[in-house]
PDB file of C-alpha atoms in Angstrom:
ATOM      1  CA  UNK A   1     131.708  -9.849-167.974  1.00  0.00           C
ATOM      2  CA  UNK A   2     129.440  -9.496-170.594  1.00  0.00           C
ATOM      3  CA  UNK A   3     129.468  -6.705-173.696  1.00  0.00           C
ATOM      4  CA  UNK A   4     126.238  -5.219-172.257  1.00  0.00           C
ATOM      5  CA  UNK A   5     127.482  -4.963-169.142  1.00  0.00           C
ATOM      6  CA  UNK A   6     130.328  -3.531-169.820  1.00  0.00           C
ATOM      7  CA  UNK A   7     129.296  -1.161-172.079  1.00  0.00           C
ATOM      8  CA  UNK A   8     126.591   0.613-169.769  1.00  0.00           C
ATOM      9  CA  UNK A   9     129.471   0.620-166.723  1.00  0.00           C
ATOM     10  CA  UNK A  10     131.602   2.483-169.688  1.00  0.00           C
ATOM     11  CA  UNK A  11     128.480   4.913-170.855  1.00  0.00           C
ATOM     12  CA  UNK A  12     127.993   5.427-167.156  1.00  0.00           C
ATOM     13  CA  UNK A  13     131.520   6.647-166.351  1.00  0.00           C
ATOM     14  CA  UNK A  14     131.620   8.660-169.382  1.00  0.00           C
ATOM     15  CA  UNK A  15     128.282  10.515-167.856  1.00  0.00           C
ATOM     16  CA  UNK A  16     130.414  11.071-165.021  1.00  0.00           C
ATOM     17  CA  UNK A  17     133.080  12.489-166.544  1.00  0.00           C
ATOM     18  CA  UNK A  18     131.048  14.802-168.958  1.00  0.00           C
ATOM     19  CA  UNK A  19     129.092  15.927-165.040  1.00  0.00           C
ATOM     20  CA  UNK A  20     132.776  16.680-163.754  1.00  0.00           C
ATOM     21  CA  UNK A  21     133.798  18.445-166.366  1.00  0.00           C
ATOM     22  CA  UNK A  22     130.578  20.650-166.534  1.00  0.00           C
ATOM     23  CA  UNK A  23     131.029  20.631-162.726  1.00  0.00           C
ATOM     24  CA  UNK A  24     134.758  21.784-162.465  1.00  0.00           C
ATOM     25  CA  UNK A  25     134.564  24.495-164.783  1.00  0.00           C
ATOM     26  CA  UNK A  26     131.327  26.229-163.213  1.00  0.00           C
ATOM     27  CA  UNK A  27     132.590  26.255-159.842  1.00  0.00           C
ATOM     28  CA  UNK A  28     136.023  27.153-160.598  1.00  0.00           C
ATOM     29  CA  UNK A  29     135.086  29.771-162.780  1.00  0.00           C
ATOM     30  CA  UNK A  30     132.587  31.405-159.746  1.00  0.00           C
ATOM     31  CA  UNK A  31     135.496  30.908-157.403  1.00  0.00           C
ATOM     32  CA  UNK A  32     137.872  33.034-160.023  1.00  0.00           C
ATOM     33  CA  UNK A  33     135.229  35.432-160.461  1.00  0.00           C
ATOM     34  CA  UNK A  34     134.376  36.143-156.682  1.00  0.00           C
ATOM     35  CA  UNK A  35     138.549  36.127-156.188  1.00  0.00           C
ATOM     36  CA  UNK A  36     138.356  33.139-154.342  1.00  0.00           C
ATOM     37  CA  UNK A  37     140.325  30.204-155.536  1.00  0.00           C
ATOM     38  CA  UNK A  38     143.624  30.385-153.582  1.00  0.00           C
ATOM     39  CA  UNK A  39     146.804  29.623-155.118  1.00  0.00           C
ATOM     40  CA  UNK A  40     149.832  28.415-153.495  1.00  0.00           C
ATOM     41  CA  UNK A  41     152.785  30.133-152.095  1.00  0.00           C
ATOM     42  CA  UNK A  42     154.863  27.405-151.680  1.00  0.00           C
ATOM     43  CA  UNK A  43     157.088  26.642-154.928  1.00  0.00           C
ATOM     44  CA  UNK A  44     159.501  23.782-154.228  1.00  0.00           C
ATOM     45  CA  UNK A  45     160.820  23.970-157.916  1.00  0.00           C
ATOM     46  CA  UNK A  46     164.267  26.436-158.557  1.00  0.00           C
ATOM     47  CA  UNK A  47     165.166  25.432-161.891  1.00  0.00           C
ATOM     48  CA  UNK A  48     163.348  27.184-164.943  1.00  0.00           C
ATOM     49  CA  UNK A  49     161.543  30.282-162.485  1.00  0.00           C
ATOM     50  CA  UNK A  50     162.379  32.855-164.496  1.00  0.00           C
ATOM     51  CA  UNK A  51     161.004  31.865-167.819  1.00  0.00           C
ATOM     52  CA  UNK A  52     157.078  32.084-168.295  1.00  0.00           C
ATOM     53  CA  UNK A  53     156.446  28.687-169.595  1.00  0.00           C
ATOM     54  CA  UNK A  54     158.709  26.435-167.181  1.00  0.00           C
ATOM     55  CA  UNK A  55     158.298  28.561-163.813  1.00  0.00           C
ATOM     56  CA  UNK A  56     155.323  27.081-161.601  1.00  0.00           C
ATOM     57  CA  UNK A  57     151.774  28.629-163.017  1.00  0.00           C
ATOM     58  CA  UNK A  58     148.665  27.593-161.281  1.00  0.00           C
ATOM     59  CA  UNK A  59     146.473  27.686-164.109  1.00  0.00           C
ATOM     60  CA  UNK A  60     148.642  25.409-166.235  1.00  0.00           C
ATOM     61  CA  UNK A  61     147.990  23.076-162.984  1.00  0.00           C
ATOM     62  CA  UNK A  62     144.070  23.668-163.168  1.00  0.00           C
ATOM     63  CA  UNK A  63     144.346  23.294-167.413  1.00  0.00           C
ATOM     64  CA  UNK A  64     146.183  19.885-166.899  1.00  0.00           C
ATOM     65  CA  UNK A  65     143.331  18.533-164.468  1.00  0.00           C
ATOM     66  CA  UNK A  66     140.531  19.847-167.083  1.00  0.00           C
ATOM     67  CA  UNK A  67     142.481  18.636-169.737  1.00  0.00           C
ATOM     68  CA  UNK A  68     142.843  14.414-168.319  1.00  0.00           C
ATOM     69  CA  UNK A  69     138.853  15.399-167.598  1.00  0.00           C
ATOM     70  CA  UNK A  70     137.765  15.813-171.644  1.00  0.00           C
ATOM     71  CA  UNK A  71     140.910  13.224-172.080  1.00  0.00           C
ATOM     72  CA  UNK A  72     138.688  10.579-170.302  1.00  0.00           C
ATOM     73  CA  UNK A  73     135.275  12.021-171.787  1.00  0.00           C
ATOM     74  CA  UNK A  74     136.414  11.815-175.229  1.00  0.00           C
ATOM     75  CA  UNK A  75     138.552   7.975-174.595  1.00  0.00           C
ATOM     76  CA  UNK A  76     135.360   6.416-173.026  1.00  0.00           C
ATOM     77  CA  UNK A  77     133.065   8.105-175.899  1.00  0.00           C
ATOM     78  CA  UNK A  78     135.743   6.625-178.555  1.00  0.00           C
ATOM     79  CA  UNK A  79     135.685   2.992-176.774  1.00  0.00           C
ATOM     80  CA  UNK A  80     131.906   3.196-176.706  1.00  0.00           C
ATOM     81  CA  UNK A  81     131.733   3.512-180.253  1.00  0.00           C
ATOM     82  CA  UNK A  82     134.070   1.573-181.506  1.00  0.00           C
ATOM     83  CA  UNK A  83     134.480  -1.147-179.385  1.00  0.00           C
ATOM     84  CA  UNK A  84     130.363  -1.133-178.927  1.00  0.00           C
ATOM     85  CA  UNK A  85     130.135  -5.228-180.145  1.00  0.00           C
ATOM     86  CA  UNK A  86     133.971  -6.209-179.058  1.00  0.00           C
ATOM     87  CA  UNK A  87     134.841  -8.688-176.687  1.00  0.00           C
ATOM     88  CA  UNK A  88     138.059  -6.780-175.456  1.00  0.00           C
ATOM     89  CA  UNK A  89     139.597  -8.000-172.123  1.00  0.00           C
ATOM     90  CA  UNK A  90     142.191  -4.844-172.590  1.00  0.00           C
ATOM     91  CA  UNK A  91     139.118  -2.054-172.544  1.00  0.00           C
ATOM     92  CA  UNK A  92     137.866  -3.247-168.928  1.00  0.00           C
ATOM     93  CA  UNK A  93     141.050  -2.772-167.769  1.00  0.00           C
ATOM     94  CA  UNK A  94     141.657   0.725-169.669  1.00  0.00           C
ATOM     95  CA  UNK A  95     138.263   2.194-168.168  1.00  0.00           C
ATOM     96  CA  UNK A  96     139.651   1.336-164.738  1.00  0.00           C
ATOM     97  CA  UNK A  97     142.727   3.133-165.360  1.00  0.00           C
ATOM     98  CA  UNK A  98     140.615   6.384-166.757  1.00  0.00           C
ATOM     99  CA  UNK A  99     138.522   5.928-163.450  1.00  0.00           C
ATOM    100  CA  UNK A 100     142.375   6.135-162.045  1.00  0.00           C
ATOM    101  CA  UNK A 101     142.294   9.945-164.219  1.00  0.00           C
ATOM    102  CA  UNK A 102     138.519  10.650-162.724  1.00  0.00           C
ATOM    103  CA  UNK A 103     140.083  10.770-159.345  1.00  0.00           C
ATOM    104  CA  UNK A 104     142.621  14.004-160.241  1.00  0.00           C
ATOM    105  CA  UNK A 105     140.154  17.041-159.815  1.00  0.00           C
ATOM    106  CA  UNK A 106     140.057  16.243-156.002  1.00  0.00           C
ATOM    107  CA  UNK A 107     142.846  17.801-155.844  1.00  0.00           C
ATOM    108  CA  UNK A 108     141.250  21.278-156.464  1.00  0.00           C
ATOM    109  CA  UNK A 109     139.854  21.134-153.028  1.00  0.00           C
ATOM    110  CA  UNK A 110     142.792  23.055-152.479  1.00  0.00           C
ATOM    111  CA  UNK A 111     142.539  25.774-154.000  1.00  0.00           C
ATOM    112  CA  UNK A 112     138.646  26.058-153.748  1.00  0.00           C
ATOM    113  CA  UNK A 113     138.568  25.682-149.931  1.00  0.00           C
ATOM    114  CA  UNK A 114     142.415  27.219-149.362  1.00  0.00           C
ATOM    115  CA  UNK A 115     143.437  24.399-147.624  1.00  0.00           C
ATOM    116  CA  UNK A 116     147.168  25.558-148.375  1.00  0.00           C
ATOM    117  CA  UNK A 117     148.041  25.839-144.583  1.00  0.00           C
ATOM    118  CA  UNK A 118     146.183  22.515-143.842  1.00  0.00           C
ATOM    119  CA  UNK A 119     143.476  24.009-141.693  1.00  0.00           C
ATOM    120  CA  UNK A 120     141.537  21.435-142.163  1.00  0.00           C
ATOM    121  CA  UNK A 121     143.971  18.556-141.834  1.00  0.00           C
ATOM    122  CA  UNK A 122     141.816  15.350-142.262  1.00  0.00           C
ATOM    123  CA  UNK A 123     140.118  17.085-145.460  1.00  0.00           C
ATOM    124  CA  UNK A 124     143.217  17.539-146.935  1.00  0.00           C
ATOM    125  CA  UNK A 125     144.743  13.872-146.220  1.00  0.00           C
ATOM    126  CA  UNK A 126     141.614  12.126-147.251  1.00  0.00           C
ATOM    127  CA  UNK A 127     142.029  14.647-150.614  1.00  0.00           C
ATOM    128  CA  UNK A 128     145.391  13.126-150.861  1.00  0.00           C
ATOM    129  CA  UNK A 129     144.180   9.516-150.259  1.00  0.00           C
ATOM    130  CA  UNK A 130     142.181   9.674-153.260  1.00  0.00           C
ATOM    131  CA  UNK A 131     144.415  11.146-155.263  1.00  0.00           C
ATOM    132  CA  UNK A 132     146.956   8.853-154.013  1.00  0.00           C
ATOM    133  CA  UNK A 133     144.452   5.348-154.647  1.00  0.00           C
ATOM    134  CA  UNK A 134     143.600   6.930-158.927  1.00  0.00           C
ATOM    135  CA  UNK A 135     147.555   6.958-159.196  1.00  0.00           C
ATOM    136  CA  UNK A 136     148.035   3.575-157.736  1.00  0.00           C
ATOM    137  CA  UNK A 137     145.031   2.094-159.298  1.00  0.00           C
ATOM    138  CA  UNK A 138     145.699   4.050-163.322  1.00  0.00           C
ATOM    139  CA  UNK A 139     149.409   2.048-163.672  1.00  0.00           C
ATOM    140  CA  UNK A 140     147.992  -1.484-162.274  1.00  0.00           C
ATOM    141  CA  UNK A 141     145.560  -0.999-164.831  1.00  0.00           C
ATOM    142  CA  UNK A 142     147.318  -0.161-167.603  1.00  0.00           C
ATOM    143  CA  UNK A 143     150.039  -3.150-166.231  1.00  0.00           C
ATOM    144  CA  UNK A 144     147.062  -5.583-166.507  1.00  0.00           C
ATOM    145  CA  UNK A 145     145.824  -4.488-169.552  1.00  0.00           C
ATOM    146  CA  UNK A 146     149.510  -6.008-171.327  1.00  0.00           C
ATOM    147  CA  UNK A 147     149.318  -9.437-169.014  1.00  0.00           C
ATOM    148  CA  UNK A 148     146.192 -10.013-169.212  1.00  0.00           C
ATOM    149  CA  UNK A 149     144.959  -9.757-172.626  1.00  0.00           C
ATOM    150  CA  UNK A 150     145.143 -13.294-173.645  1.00  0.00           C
ATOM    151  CA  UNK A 151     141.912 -15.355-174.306  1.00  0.00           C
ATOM    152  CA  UNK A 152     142.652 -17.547-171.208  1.00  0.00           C
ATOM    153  CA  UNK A 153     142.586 -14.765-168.627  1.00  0.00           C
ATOM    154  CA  UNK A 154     139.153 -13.649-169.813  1.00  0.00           C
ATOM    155  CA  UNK A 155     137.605 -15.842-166.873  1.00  0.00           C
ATOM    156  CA  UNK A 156     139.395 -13.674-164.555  1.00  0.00           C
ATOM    157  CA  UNK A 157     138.752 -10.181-165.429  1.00  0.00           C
ATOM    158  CA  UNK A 158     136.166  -9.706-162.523  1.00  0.00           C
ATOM    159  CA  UNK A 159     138.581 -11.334-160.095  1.00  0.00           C
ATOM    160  CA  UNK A 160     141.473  -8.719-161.247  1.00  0.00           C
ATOM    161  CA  UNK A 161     139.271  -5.678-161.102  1.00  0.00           C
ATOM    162  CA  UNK A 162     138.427  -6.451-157.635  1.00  0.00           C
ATOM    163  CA  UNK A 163     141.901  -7.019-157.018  1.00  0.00           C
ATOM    164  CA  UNK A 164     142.737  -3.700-158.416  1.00  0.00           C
ATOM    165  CA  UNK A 165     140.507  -1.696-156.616  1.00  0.00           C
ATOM    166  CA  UNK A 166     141.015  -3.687-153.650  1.00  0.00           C
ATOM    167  CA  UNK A 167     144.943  -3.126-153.829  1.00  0.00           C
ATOM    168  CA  UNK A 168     144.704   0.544-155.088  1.00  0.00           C
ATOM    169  CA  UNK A 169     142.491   1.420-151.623  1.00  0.00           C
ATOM    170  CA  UNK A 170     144.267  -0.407-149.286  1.00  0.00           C
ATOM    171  CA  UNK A 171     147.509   1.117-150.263  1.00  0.00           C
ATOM    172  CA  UNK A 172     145.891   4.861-150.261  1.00  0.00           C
ATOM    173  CA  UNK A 173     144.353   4.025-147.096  1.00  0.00           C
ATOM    174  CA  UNK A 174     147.348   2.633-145.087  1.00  0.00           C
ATOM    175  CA  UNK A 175     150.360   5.788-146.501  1.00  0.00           C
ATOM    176  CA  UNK A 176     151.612   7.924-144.779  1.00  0.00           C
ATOM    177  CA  UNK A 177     151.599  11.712-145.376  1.00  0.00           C
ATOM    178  CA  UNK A 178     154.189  13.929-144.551  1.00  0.00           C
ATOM    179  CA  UNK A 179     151.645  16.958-143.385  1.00  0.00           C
ATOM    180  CA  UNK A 180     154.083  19.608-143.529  1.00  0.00           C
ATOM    181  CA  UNK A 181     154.707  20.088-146.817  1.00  0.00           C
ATOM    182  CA  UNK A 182     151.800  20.352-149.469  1.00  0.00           C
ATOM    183  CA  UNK A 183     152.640  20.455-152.966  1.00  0.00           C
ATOM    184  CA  UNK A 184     151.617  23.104-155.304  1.00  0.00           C
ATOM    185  CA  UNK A 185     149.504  19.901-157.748  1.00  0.00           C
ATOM    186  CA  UNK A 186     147.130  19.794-154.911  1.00  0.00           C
ATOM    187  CA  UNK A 187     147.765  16.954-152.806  1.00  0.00           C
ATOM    188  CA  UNK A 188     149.515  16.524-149.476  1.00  0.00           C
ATOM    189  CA  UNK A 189     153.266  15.398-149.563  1.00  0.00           C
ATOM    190  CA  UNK A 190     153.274  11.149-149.689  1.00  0.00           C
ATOM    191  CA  UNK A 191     155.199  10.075-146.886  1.00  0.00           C
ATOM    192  CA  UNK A 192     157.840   7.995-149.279  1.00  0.00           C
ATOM    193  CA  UNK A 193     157.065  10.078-152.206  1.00  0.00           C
ATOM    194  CA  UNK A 194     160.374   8.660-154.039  1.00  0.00           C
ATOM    195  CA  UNK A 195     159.769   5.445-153.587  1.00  0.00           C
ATOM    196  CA  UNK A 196     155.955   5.894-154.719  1.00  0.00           C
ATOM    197  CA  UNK A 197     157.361   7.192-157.505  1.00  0.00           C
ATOM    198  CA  UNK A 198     159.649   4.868-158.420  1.00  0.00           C
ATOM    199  CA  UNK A 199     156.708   2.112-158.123  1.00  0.00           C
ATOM    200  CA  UNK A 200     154.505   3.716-160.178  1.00  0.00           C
ATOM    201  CA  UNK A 201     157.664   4.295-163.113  1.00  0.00           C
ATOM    202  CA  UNK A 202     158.652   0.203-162.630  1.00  0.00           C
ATOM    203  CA  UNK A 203     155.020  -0.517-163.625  1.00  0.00           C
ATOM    204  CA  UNK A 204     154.754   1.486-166.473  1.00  0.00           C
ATOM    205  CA  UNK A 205     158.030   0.926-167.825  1.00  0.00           C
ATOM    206  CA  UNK A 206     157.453  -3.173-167.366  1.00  0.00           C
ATOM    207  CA  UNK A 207     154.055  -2.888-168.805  1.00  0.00           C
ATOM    208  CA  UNK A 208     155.548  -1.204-172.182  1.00  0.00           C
ATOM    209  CA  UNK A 209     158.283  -3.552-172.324  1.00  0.00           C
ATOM    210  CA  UNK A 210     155.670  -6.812-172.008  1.00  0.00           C
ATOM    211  CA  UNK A 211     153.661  -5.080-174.688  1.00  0.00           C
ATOM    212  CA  UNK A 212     156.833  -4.609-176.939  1.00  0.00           C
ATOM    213  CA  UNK A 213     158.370  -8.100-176.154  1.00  0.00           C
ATOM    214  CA  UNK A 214     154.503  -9.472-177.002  1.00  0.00           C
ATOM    215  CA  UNK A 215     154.376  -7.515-180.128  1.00  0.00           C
ATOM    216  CA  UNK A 216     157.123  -9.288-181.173  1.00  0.00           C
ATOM    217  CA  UNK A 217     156.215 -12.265-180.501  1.00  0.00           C
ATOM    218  CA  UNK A 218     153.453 -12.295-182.615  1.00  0.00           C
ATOM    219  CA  UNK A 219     154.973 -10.414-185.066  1.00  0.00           C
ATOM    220  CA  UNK A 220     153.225  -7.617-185.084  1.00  0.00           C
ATOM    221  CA  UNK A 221     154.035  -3.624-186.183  1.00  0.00           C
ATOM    222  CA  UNK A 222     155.037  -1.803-182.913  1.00  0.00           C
ATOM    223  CA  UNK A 223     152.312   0.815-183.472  1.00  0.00           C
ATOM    224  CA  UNK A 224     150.344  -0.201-180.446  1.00  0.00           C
ATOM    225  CA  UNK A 225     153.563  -0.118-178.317  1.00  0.00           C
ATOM    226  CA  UNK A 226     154.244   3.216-179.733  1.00  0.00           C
ATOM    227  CA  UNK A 227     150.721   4.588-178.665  1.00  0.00           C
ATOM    228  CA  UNK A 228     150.693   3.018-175.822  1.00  0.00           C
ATOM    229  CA  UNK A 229     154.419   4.534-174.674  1.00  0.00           C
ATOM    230  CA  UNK A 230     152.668   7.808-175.890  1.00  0.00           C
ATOM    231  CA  UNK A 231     149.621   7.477-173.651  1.00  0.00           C
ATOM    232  CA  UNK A 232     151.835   6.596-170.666  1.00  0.00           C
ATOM    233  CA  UNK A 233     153.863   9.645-171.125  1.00  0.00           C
ATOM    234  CA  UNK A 234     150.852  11.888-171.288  1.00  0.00           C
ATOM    235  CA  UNK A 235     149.058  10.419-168.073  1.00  0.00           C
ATOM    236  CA  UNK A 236     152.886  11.182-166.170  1.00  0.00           C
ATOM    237  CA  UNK A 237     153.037  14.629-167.500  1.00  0.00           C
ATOM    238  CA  UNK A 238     149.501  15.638-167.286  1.00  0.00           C
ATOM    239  CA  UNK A 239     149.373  14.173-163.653  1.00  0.00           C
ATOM    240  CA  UNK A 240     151.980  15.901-162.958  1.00  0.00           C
ATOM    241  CA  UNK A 241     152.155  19.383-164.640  1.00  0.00           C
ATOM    242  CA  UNK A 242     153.249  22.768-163.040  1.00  0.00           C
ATOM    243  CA  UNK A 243     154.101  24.201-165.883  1.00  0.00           C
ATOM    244  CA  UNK A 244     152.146  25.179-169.976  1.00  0.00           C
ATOM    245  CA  UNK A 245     155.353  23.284-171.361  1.00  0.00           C
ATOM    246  CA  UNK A 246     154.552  20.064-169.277  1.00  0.00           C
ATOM    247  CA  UNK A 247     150.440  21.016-170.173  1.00  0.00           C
ATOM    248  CA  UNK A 248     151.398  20.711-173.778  1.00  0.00           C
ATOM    249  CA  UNK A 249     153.538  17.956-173.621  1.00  0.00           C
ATOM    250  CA  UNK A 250     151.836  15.862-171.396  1.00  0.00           C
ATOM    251  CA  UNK A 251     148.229  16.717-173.997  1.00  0.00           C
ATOM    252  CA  UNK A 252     149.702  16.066-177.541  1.00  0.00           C
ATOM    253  CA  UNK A 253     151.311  12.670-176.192  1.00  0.00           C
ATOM    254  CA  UNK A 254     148.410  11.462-174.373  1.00  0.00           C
ATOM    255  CA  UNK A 255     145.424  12.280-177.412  1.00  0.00           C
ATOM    256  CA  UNK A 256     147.324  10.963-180.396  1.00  0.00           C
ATOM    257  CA  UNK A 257     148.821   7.560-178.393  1.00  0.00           C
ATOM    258  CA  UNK A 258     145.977   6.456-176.727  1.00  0.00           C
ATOM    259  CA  UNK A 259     144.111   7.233-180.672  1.00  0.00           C
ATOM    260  CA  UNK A 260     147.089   4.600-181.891  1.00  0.00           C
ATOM    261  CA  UNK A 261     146.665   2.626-179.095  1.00  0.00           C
ATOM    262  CA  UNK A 262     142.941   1.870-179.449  1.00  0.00           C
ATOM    263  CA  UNK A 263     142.604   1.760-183.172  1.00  0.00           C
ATOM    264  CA  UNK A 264     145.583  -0.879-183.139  1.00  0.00           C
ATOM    265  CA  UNK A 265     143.583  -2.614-180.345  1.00  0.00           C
ATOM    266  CA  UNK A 266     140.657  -2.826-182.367  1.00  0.00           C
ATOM    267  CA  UNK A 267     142.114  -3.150-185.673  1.00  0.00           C
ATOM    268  CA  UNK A 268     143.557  -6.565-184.101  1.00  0.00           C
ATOM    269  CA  UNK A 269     140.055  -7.818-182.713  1.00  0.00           C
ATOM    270  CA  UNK A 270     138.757  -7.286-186.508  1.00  0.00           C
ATOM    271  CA  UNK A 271     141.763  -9.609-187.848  1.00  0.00           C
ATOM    272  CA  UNK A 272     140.883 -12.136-185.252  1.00  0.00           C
TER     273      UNK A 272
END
């Protein structure tokens, strides 16, 4: 792929991102003010309910989906900039896993349309697809971005995004759901929601390791590992935050990491 191109797919999704956020917080805000944005009744969480800042809180959910929003604004403005003349396999496969993020504020359907008692049952499982293909396609990503960074799988990178995309819809399109419960983030129960999750914590957890264990290798500082960790842990929390104590976890991981992350990135380009 070349630089051009990539850069105006990267300016292009950062437009997108900057329309969303505009987008999300105007309608959300009319729905708040007219007293109609509907917030769940069902809480599946016990532990932590009777203490302000761990019990379930709607609005830290709505914060955490605004907050992977300006995330993804202000990553795709930093990679624009500073990666502007870089030949970096690792950012085509980092913009596909903040396309992964872009797909989170579909789950505010929910609350906008109060689709809570799943009145409108193929809205809300086609909501929960896409949710369901960003969080499928955002690890993958970030898994790719560690295995294939090296000069040799350059010729590829097309073939892998269409791979990923490929992979990440096929999989959202072919889950199950489990239609009777709905959970309180906004998306309808997936049908083997612990081993989804599981998946998704293999793939992150192998892709730090293989950036660790390459780090090594090539004896370099374990800063980019370290941001990188930090990132991953912010995109978990964030993605899935009930709570202000997982909101301000998830955002002062997930800012400063993917900061290390990229100016380690770029800082090795430079040397090479």
């Amino acid at each position: 792929m070349k630089i051009q191109t990539r850069n105006n797919i990267i300016t292009f999704f950062m437009f997108i991102s900057m329309a969303l956020i505009l987008t999300v917080g105007t309608i959300s805000a009319l729905h708040v003010y007219t007293k109609t944005f509907y917030t769940p009744t069902y809480n599946p969480y016990k532990f932590g309910q009777d203490f302000f800042l761990t019990k379930l809180n709607y609005q830290s959910i709505f914060f955490s989906i605004l907050m992977l929003l300006i995330y993804v604004f202000v990553t795709l403005l930093f990679i624009n900039i500073s990666f502007e003349k870089t030949q970096s396999t690792e950012i085509i496969y980092i913009s596909l896993f903040l396309l992964g993020c872009l797909t989170e504020p579909a789950r505010l359907c929910f609350p906008l349309l109060n689709l809570w008692n799943n009145s409108w049952p193929s809205l809300a499982t086609n909501i929960s697809r896409t949710v369901m293909f960003g969080r499928i396609l955002s690890p993958f990503s970030l898994l790719f971005t560690v295995i294939y960074s090296n000069f040799e799988s350059r010729q590829y990178v097309e073939q892998n995004m269409v791979i990923l995309l490929a992979f990440s819809l096929g999989a959202a399109l072919i889950a199950t759901f489990n239609t009777n419960i709905i959970q309180p983030c906004g998306y309808i129960q997936f049908g083997i929601e612990g081993a989804f999750q599981l998946l998704r914590n293999s793939v992150l957890l192998f892709a730090v390791i293989s950036l660790v264990i390459k780090s090594i290798q090539n004896h370099q500082t374990l800063n980019m590992p370290a941001g990188f960790l930090l990132m991953i842990l912010g995109y978990v929390l964030l993605s899935s935050t009930f709570n202000y104590i997982l909101l301000f976890a998830g955002s002062a991981c997930i800012f400063p990491g993917s900061f290390i992350y990229l100016k380690e990135l770029h800082r090795q380009y430079l040397w090479n």
